[in-house]
Amino acid sequence: MEIQENFVNKVAASGLVTLNLEDYYPTGERLVYDIKENLFHGLMLREKDFREFIKTHDWTQYAGKNVAIICSADAIVPTWAYMLLSNRMKPYANEVVFGSLEVLEAVLFTKALAKIDLNAYANERVVIKGCGDIAVPTSAYVELTNLLTPVVKSIMYGEPCSTVPVFKRKD
């Protein structure tokens, strides 16, 4: 007796579109520039010394990198100092932000997601893949949800075989 079984891939037949945030992972080394290294006795920024540093520092070392500018010391740093750093780094760096590496990662993903062609997801049932090899910040999931909600039929989180509903348009 011959047994013939037809297996149906219900996930493939479901019409779900999987979107993996890892595919939008911004490249480039991430680093922190701590302005505390420019403080006089770790307490204050002296304008003359800082401007000399700005003139003589090798800014090419930031080429192709993503830089988060912080001050880890308990000091008052004038806003223009961060502006000068940004102005000198930006011609070389991919991205320069004020804040932690987490802020930098959020900004990088926000910019990468802004380039998505949302028309490709119009009226689709989208699954935003959850687990992966790259740490994707929660802010990227929030941003992607904000972008997709006006155009998709539904948003789910997880894997196509096991999803958590996030949004469903009521037609």
Tab-separated table of C-alpha atoms in Angstrom:
chain	number	residue	atom	x	y	z
A	1	MET	CA	0.000	0.000	0.000
A	2	GLU	CA	1.421	3.346	-1.010
A	3	ILE	CA	0.840	6.270	1.300
A	4	GLN	CA	0.938	9.636	-0.323
A	5	GLU	CA	0.880	12.648	1.896
A	6	ASN	CA	0.723	16.206	0.746
A	7	PHE	CA	2.304	18.584	3.151
A	8	VAL	CA	1.090	22.131	2.943
A	9	ASN	CA	3.395	24.870	4.136
A	10	LYS	CA	0.808	27.011	5.862
A	11	VAL	CA	3.335	29.750	6.618
A	12	ALA	CA	4.261	30.104	2.945
A	13	ALA	CA	0.602	30.039	1.937
A	14	SER	CA	-0.438	32.592	4.545
A	15	GLY	CA	0.614	35.619	2.522
A	16	LEU	CA	2.684	36.991	5.377
A	17	VAL	CA	5.583	39.282	4.550
A	18	THR	CA	8.524	38.983	6.914
A	19	LEU	CA	10.573	42.076	7.648
A	20	ASN	CA	13.883	41.496	9.398
A	21	LEU	CA	15.371	44.563	11.086
A	22	GLU	CA	18.813	42.964	10.879
A	23	ASP	CA	18.644	43.644	7.130
A	24	TYR	CA	18.718	47.363	7.957
A	25	TYR	CA	21.604	47.176	10.425
A	26	PRO	CA	23.756	50.251	9.792
A	27	THR	CA	27.380	49.408	9.132
A	28	GLY	CA	30.435	51.130	10.519
A	29	GLU	CA	32.356	50.987	13.744
A	30	ARG	CA	30.720	52.630	16.737
A	31	LEU	CA	32.772	54.638	19.190
A	32	VAL	CA	32.382	57.116	22.006
A	33	TYR	CA	34.205	60.430	22.114
A	34	ASP	CA	34.344	61.594	25.733
A	35	ILE	CA	34.921	65.332	25.964
A	36	LYS	CA	36.211	64.860	29.530
A	37	GLU	CA	39.637	64.341	27.945
A	38	ASN	CA	39.527	68.009	26.930
A	39	LEU	CA	38.688	69.363	30.372
A	40	PHE	CA	41.180	71.351	32.395
A	41	HIS	CA	41.841	69.360	35.598
A	42	GLY	CA	38.711	67.375	34.790
A	43	LEU	CA	36.574	70.317	35.833
A	44	MET	CA	36.097	72.830	33.076
A	45	LEU	CA	36.681	73.499	29.436
A	46	ARG	CA	39.110	76.254	28.609
A	47	GLU	CA	38.162	77.781	25.291
A	48	LYS	CA	41.681	78.675	24.153
A	49	ASP	CA	43.015	75.160	24.833
A	50	PHE	CA	39.972	73.526	23.287
A	51	ARG	CA	40.182	75.589	20.128
A	52	GLU	CA	43.867	74.664	19.798
A	53	PHE	CA	42.895	70.997	20.165
A	54	ILE	CA	40.216	71.435	17.493
A	55	LYS	CA	42.837	72.878	15.107
A	56	THR	CA	45.511	70.233	15.675
A	57	HIS	CA	43.599	67.000	16.282
A	58	ASP	CA	43.695	64.326	13.554
A	59	TRP	CA	40.033	64.151	12.548
A	60	THR	CA	40.678	61.578	9.810
A	61	GLN	CA	40.703	58.844	12.465
A	62	TYR	CA	36.882	59.097	12.510
A	63	ALA	CA	36.564	58.253	8.817
A	64	GLY	CA	33.731	55.803	8.223
A	65	LYS	CA	32.882	55.556	11.922
A	66	ASN	CA	29.756	56.330	13.895
A	67	VAL	CA	30.533	58.564	16.859
A	68	ALA	CA	28.616	59.242	20.062
A	69	ILE	CA	29.841	62.361	21.866
A	70	ILE	CA	29.461	62.378	25.652
A	71	CYS	CA	30.913	63.952	28.775
A	72	SER	CA	31.328	61.403	31.544
A	73	ALA	CA	32.734	63.961	33.981
A	74	ASP	CA	30.549	66.020	36.276
A	75	ALA	CA	31.387	69.279	34.552
A	76	ILE	CA	29.593	72.068	32.804
A	77	VAL	CA	30.476	71.945	29.139
A	78	PRO	CA	29.199	74.721	26.874
A	79	THR	CA	27.000	73.620	24.013
A	80	TRP	CA	29.303	75.193	21.431
A	81	ALA	CA	32.038	72.698	22.410
A	82	TYR	CA	29.886	69.780	21.287
A	83	MET	CA	29.008	71.727	18.169
A	84	LEU	CA	32.685	72.256	17.331
A	85	LEU	CA	33.413	68.550	17.786
A	86	SER	CA	30.526	67.598	15.560
A	87	ASN	CA	31.542	70.127	12.930
A	88	ARG	CA	35.068	68.690	12.736
A	89	MET	CA	34.082	65.010	12.873
A	90	LYS	CA	31.180	65.032	10.437
A	91	PRO	CA	33.192	65.450	7.216
A	92	TYR	CA	34.853	62.121	8.047
A	93	ALA	CA	32.387	60.158	10.185
A	94	ASN	CA	29.290	58.342	8.946
A	95	GLU	CA	27.262	59.724	11.836
A	96	VAL	CA	27.886	61.966	14.840
A	97	VAL	CA	25.387	62.266	17.695
A	98	PHE	CA	25.308	63.697	21.177
A	99	GLY	CA	24.574	60.890	23.623
A	100	SER	CA	25.389	57.327	24.513
A	101	LEU	CA	26.033	54.385	22.216
A	102	GLU	CA	22.361	53.495	22.708
A	103	VAL	CA	21.341	56.922	21.381
A	104	LEU	CA	23.716	56.464	18.460
A	105	GLU	CA	22.226	53.058	17.645
A	106	ALA	CA	18.697	54.480	17.760
A	107	VAL	CA	19.632	57.329	15.410
A	108	LEU	CA	21.364	54.966	12.985
A	109	PHE	CA	18.344	52.669	12.789
A	110	THR	CA	15.901	55.563	12.489
A	111	LYS	CA	17.805	56.897	9.486
A	112	ALA	CA	18.087	53.435	7.913
A	113	LEU	CA	14.371	52.743	8.363
A	114	ALA	CA	13.416	56.098	6.862
A	115	LYS	CA	14.750	54.766	3.550
A	116	ILE	CA	12.297	51.845	3.407
A	117	ASP	CA	9.895	51.927	0.476
A	118	LEU	CA	6.648	51.736	2.427
A	119	ASN	CA	4.678	51.178	-0.778
A	120	ALA	CA	6.169	47.687	-0.909
A	121	TYR	CA	4.214	46.875	2.266
A	122	ALA	CA	0.913	48.540	1.359
A	123	ASN	CA	-2.046	46.381	2.480
A	124	GLU	CA	0.273	43.531	3.447
A	125	ARG	CA	0.240	41.357	6.542
A	126	VAL	CA	3.708	42.014	7.956
A	127	VAL	CA	5.652	40.011	10.496
A	128	ILE	CA	8.503	41.911	12.087
A	129	LYS	CA	11.086	39.271	12.904
A	130	GLY	CA	12.009	39.255	16.556
A	131	CYS	CA	15.051	37.154	17.334
A	132	GLY	CA	18.343	37.279	15.535
A	133	ASP	CA	22.088	37.471	15.689
A	134	ILE	CA	22.324	41.261	15.883
A	135	ALA	CA	21.092	43.277	18.852
A	136	VAL	CA	18.391	45.544	17.469
A	137	PRO	CA	17.324	48.356	19.788
A	138	THR	CA	13.708	48.462	20.906
A	139	SER	CA	13.511	51.961	19.454
A	140	ALA	CA	13.923	50.443	15.970
A	141	TYR	CA	10.876	48.213	16.491
A	142	VAL	CA	8.871	51.221	17.678
A	143	GLU	CA	10.012	53.318	14.704
A	144	LEU	CA	9.207	50.560	12.230
A	145	THR	CA	5.756	50.108	13.778
A	146	ASN	CA	5.138	53.849	13.443
A	147	LEU	CA	6.168	53.770	9.788
A	148	LEU	CA	4.179	50.678	8.832
A	149	THR	CA	0.927	51.260	10.718
A	150	PRO	CA	-0.569	53.731	8.210
A	151	VAL	CA	0.054	51.464	5.201
A	152	VAL	CA	-0.181	47.792	6.202
A	153	LYS	CA	-3.148	45.536	6.801
A	154	SER	CA	-1.599	44.073	9.959
A	155	ILE	CA	1.614	43.939	11.970
A	156	MET	CA	2.773	40.946	13.946
A	157	TYR	CA	5.934	40.359	15.933
A	158	GLY	CA	7.967	37.179	16.086
A	159	GLU	CA	8.339	34.395	13.560
A	160	PRO	CA	5.737	33.550	10.893
A	161	CYS	CA	4.975	30.267	12.693
A	162	SER	CA	4.487	31.969	16.071
A	163	THR	CA	3.493	35.610	16.088
A	164	VAL	CA	2.130	38.157	18.515
A	165	PRO	CA	-0.460	40.480	16.975
A	166	VAL	CA	0.468	44.155	17.243
A	167	PHE	CA	-1.888	45.935	14.868
A	168	LYS	CA	-4.794	45.043	12.615
A	169	ARG	CA	-6.531	47.591	10.442
A	170	LYS	CA	-10.276	47.584	10.788
A	171	ASP	CA	-11.814	47.786	7.325
